[in-house]
XYZ file of C-alpha atoms in Angstrom:
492
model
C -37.425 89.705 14.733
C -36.558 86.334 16.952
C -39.288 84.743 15.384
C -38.317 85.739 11.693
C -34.685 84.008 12.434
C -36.050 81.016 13.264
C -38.588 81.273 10.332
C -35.769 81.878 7.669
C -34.329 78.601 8.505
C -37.402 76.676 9.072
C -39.276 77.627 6.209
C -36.286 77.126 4.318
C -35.631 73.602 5.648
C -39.717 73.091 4.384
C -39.243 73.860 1.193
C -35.898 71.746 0.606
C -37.260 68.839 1.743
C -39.873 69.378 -0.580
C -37.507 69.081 -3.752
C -37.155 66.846 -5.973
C -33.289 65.412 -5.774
C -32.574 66.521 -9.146
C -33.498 70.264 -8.556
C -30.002 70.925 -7.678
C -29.585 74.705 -8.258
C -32.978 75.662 -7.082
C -31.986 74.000 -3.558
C -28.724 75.974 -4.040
C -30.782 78.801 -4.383
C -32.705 78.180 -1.496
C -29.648 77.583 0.470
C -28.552 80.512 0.354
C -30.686 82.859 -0.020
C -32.032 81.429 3.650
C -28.663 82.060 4.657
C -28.358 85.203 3.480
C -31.496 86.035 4.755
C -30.702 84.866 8.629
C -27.155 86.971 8.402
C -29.245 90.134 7.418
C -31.721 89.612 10.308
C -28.914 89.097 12.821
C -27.098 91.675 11.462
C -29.998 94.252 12.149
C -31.188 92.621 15.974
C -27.378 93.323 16.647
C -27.311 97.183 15.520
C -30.675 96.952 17.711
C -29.576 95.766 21.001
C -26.277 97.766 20.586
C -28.780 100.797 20.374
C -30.260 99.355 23.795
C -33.909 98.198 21.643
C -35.092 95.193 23.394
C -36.158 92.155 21.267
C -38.981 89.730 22.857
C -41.461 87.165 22.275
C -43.227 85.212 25.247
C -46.602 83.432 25.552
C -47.529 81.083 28.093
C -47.440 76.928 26.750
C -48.257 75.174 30.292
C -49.250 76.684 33.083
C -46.299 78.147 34.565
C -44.100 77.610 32.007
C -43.509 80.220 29.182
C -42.175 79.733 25.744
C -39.412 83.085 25.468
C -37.173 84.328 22.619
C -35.128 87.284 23.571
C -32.027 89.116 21.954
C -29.785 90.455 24.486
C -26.192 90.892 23.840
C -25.000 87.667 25.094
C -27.656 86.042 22.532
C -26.125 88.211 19.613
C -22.878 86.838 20.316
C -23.685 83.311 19.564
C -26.202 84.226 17.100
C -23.700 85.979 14.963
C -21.504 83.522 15.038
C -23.957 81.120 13.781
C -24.974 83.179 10.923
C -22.382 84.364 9.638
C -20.464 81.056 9.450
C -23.769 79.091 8.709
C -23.499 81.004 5.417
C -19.762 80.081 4.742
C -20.376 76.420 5.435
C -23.206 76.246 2.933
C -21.503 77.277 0.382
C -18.666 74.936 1.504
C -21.297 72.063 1.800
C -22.656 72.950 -1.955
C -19.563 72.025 -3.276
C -18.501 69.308 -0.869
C -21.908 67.510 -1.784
C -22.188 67.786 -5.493
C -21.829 64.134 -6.326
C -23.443 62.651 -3.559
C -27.138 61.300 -3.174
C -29.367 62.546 -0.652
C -29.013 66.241 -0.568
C -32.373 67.336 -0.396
C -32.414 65.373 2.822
C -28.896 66.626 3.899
C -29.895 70.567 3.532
C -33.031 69.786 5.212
C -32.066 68.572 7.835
C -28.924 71.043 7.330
C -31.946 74.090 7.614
C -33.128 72.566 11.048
C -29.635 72.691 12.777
C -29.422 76.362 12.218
C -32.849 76.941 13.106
C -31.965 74.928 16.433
C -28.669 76.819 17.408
C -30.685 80.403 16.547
C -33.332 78.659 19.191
C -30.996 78.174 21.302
C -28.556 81.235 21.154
C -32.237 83.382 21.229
C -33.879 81.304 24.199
C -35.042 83.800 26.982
C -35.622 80.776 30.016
C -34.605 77.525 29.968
C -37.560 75.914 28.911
C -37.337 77.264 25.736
C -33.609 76.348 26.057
C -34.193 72.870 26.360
C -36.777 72.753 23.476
C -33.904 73.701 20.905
C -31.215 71.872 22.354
C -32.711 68.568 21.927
C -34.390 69.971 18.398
C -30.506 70.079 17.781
C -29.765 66.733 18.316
C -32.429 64.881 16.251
C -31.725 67.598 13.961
C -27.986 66.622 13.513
C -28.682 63.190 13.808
C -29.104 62.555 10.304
C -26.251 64.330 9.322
C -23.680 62.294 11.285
C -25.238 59.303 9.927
C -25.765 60.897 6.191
C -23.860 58.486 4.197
C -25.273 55.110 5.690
C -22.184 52.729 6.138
C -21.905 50.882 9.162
C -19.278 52.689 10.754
C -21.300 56.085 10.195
C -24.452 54.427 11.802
C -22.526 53.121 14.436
C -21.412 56.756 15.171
C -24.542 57.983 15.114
C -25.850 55.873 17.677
C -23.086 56.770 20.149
C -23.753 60.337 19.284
C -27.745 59.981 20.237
C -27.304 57.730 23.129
C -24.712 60.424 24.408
C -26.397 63.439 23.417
C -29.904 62.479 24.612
C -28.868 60.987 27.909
C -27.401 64.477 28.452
C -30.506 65.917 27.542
C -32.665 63.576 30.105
C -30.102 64.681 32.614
C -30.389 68.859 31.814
C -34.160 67.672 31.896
C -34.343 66.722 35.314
C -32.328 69.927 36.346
C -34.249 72.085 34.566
C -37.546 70.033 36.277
C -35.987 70.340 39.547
C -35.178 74.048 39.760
C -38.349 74.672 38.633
C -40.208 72.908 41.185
C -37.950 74.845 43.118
C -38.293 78.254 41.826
C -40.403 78.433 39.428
C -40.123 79.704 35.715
C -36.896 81.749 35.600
C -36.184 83.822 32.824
C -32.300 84.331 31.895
C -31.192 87.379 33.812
C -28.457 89.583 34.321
C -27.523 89.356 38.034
C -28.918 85.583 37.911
C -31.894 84.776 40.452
C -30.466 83.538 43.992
C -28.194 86.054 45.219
C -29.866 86.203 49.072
C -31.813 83.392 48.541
C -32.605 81.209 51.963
C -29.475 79.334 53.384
C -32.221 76.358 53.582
C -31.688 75.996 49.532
C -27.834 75.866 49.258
C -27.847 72.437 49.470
C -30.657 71.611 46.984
C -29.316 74.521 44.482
C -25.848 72.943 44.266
C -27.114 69.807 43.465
C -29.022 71.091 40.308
C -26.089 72.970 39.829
C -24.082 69.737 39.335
C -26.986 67.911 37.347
C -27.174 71.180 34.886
C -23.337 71.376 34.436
C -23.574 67.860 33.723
C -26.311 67.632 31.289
C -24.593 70.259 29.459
C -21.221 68.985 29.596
C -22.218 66.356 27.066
C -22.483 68.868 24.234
C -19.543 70.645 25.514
C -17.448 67.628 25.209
C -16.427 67.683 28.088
C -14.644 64.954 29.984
C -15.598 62.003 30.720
C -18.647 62.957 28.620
C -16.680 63.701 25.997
C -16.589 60.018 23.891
C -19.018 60.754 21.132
C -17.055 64.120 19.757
C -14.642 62.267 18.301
C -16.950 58.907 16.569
C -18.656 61.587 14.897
C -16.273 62.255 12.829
C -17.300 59.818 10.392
C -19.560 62.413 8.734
C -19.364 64.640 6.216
C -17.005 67.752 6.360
C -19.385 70.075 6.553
C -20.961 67.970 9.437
C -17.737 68.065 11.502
C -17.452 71.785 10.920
C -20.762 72.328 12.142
C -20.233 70.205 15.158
C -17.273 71.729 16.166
C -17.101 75.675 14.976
C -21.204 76.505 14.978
C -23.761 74.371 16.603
C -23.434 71.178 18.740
C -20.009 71.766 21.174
C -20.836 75.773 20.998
C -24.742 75.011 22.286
C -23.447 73.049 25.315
C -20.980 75.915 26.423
C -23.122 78.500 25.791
C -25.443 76.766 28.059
C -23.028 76.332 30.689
C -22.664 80.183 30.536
C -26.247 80.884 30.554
C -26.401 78.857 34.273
C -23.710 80.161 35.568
C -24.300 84.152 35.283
C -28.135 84.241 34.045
C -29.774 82.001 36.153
C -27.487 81.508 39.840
C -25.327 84.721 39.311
C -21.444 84.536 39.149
C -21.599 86.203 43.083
C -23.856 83.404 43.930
C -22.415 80.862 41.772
C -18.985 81.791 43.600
C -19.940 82.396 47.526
C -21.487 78.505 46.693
C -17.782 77.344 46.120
C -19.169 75.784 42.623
C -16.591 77.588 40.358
C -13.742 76.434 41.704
C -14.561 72.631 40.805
C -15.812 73.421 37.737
C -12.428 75.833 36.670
C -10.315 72.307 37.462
C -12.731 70.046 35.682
C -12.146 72.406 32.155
C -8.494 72.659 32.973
C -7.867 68.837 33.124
C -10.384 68.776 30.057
C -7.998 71.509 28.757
C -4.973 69.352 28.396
C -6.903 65.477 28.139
C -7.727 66.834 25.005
C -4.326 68.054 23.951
C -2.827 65.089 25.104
C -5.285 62.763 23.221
C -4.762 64.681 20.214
C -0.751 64.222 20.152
C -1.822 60.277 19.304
C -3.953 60.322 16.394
C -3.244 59.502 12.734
C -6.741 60.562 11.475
C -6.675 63.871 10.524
C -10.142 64.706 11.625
C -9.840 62.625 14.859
C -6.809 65.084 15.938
C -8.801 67.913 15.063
C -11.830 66.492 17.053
C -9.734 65.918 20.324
C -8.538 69.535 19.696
C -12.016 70.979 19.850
C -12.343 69.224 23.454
C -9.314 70.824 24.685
C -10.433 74.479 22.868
C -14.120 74.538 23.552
C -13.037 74.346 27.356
C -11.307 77.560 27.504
C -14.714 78.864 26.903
C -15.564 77.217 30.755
C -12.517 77.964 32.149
C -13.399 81.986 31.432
C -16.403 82.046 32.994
C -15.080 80.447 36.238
C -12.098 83.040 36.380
C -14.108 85.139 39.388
C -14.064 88.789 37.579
C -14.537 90.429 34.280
C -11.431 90.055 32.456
C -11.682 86.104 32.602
C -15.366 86.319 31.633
C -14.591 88.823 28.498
C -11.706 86.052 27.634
C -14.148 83.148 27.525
C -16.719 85.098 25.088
C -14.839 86.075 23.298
C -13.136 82.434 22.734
C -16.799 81.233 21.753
C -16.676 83.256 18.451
C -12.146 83.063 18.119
C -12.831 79.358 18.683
C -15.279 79.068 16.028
C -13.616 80.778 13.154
C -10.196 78.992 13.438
C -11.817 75.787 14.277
C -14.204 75.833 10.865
C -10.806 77.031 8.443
C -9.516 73.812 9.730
C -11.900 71.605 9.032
C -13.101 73.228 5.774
C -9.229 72.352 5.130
C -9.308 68.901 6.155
C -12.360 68.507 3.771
C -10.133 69.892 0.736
C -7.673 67.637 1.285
C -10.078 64.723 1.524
C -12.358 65.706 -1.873
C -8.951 66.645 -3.799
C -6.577 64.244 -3.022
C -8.078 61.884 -0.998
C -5.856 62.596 2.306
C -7.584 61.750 5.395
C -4.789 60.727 7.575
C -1.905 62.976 8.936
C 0.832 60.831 7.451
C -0.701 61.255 3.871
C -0.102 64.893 4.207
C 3.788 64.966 2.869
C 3.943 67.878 0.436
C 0.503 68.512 -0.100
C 1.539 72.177 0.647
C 2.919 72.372 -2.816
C 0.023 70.911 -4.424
C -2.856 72.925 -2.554
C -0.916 76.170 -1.543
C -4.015 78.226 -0.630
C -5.692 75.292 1.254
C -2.430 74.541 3.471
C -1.655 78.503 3.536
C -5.317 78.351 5.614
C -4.528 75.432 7.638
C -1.111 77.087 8.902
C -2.711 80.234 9.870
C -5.779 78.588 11.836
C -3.226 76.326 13.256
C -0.708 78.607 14.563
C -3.988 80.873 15.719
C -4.646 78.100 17.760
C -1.312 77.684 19.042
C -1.697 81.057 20.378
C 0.579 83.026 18.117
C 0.349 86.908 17.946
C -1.636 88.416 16.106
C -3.782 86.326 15.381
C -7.360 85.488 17.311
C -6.232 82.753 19.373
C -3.345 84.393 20.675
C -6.362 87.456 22.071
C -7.774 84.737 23.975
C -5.129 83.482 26.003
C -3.754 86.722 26.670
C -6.993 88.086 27.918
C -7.875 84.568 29.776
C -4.456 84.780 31.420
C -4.822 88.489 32.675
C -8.027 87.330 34.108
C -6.449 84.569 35.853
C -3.939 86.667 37.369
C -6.918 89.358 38.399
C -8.677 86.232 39.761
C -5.522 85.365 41.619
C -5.621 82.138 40.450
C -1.869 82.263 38.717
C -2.029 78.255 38.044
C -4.634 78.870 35.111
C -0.920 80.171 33.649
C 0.929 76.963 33.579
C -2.256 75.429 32.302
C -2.624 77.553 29.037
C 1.342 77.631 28.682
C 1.202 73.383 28.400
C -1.865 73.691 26.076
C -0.005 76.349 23.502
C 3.067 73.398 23.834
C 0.960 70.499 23.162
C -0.958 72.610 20.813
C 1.790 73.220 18.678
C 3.302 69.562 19.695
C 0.063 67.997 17.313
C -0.249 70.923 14.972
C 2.951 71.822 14.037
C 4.488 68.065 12.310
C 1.241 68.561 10.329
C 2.305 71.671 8.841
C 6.094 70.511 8.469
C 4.859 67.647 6.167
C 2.729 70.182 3.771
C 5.956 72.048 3.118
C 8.840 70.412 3.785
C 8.665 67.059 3.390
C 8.411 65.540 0.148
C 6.016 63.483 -1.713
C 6.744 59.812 -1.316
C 3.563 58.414 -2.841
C 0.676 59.261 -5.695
C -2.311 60.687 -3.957
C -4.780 58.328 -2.923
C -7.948 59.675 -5.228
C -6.426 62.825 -6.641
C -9.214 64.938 -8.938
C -8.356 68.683 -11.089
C -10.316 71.449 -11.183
C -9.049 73.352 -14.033
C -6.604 75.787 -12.834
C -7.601 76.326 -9.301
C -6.392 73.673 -6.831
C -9.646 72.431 -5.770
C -13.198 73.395 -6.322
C -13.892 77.575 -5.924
C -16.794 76.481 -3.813
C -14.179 74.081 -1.286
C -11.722 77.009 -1.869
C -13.160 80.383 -1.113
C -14.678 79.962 2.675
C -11.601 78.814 4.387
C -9.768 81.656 2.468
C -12.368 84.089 3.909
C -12.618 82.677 7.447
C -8.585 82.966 7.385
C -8.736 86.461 6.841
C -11.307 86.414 9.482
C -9.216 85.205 12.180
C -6.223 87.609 11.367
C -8.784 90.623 10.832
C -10.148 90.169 14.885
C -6.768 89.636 15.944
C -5.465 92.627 14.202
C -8.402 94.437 15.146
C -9.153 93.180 18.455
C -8.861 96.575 20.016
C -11.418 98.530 17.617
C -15.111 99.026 18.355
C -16.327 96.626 16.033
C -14.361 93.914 17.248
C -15.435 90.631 18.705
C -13.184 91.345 22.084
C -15.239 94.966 22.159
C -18.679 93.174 22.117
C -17.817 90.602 24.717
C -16.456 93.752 26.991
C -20.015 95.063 26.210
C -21.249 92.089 27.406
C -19.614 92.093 30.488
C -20.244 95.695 31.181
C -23.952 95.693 30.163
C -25.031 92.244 31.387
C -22.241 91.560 34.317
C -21.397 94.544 35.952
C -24.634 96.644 36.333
């Protein structure tokens, strides 16, 4: 079954780049069918490892140095996240793309990113870890750069300079700790709890070095500079970067070091969380605080994503289960508000030709849906009940105050107020402010306010991120499955 996600993807990405550029509803086709495909597998490995069935491939590549896939239920969260809004953005990126040259070569490439982040949400050591999380970068490459002007090149090249010096960095971690250790697969209760005093000192300093190396996808600060370049590419591209793959793959690793390979005990009796916790809070509100200055729509939504994607980090180095449930959970909340807003800012850019924030007056009027979406994500990510966001800063600040560590409070209190200090004059010029110029490049679509494929996925991942707030407390919920997480992975 890992292998057959990856396949899906791959295979698919094969076959696309194999089309001719006119074959534009067979690649469609393709598209999402592959899609489709992935989101059934995913959907079954989940129902599997819920049922306790374990998932596995491993065989030897060097000697001693396995390649692994496994599904456990930390894997499943990232994995479903990736599926199921892989397939929304597709059919976002169908539409957003249907006048542009080069697509065969976009949704190739487009395939290999999701094949990556399944690689990388799957990956049972962290060899394996590291082969997907560079695959991702050439991978997405492309697709920052896609449309070829200077500026987008010059993006690009920030982005790879960034993103693979991170990766030579996790490299020498990863080389490090293994000369140290040896192969270690991703475990539950990590792999150094009573390990010789001796190694302390060496095991915090690959500590550092890993946190480091991953930090660069994370967007963390000061690593943080190519996040917002990027955005320069396509919609679609910038979703994917922000909601899915790139940002996601660098927290996810952080949380795969911390508990599956040291072990929070160990992690914590080392004194490393503590540094770490202050280094996501200050990234916390940089972000926020960069955001409140930029005109470019997608720029303030970028900055954003470096202030969200570090609650993720700031959970897992809350000391306890609450905080780690809180972060989790974040990773798939995150996601989902973080994609309706760029899948907005895309709308506005293909149908009216907005891209800056002061372009916005009264748009609300003219795309009601769109900026309907775009209030709901937003005040989500203010942290306004019910909706997901407001879940994950209730249940990050309850771990905090388990944790005893009550100034993680006034932290997420000043990021909902500069939250809503950036978001919410965005949302007072699509309804209340009036139109004071023609639209840039306006275009109709019949009677719908933009094109049914633009329209449709932010509409559903809206009603996503008020289903998992309303529902947060069911079985099925995303908040459940990270508490399954926690009780099957962290607490044995």
């Amino acid at each position: 079954m890992p292998i057959l996600a990856l396949l899906s993807s791959l295979l698919a990405a094969v076959v696309i780049f194999a089309l001719p550029e006119t074959s534009h509803r067979l690649r469609t086709l393709v598209n999402l069918l592959a899609a489709l495909l992935k989101l059934g597998i995913v959907a079954v490995m989940t129902w599997g490892v819920f049922q306790g069935i374990d998932f596995s491939v491993s065989f030897t590549m060097l000697p001693g140095v396995r390649f692994m896939l496994r599904a456990d239920a930390l894997a499943m969260l990232f994995a479903g996240l990736s599926a199921l809004l892989w397939l929304l953005t597709t059919i976002y990126a169908v539409g957003y793309l249907e006048d542009s040259p080069n697509r065969s070569r976009f949704f190739g490439f487009f395939s290999l990113c999701v094949a990556s982040t399944m690689g990388i949400a799957l990956a049972g050591n962290l060899f394996t870890f590291f082969l997907f999380y560079e695959m991702l970068t050439l991978s997405t490459y492309p697709l920052v750069v896609h449309r070829g002007t200077e500026k987008a090149l010059q993006a690009g090249r920030n982005y790879i300079i960034y993103t693979l010096g991170g990766g030579v960095v996790l490299l020498l971690g990863i080389a490090w700790l293994h000369g140290l250790a040896g192969d270690l697969a991703f475990r539950e209760t990590g792999h150094f709890q009573g390990s010789d005093p001796a190694l302390h000192g060496q095991l915090t300093l690959i500590f550092v070095v890993l946190i480091a190396g991953l930090g660069v996808k994370a967007g963390m600060f000061p690593v943080h500079g190519w996040l917002p370049q990027a955005m320069v590419a396509p919609a679609p591209v910038s979703a994917l970067l922000h909601a899915v793959a790139v940002v996601k793959a660098g927290a996810f690793g952080i949380v795969r070091v911390v508990y599956d390979i040291y072990g929070i005990d160990f992690a914590f009796a080392l004194g490393l969380l503590q540094p770490l916790a202050w280094l996501a809070a200050f990234t916390i509100l940089y972000g926020s605080v960069r955001a409140l200055t930029q005109i470019d729509l997608k720029r303030r939504l970028a900055f954003s994503t470096i202030s969200q994607v570090s609650y993720i980090i700031l959970g897992v180095t809350l000391f306890g289960p609450i905080g780690t449930v809180g972060g989790l959970v974040h990773l798939l909340h995150q996601g989902i508000m973080k994609i309706t807003l760029f899948f907005c800012a895309g709308n506005y850019a293909e149908t009216l030709g907005v891209h800056r924030v002061d372009e916005l007056d009264g748009a609300g009027a003219r795309m009601p849906a769109t900026s309907a979406a775009f209030t709901l994500a937003v005040l989500g990510m203010i942290g306004v009940p019910p909706l997901a966001g407001f879940v994950t800063k209730w249940v990050l600040g309850t771990g905090a105050l388990a944790a005893s560590m009550e100034w993680v409070i006034l932290v997420l209190l000043l990021s909902s107020l500069l939250n809503a200090a950036y978001f919410l004059p965005i949302v007072y010029r699509l309804w209340f402010s009036p139109v004071v110029a023609p639209w840039p490049a306006e275009r109709r679509w019949g009677r719908l306010e933009t094109s049914a494929w633009l329209l449709w996925p932010p509409l559903v991942t809206t009603l996503m991120l008020i289903l998992v707030g309303l529902l947060a407390a069911t079985a099925f919920s995303p908040l459940s499955w990270a508490r399954l997480i926690v009780v099957r992975m962290y607490l044995p």
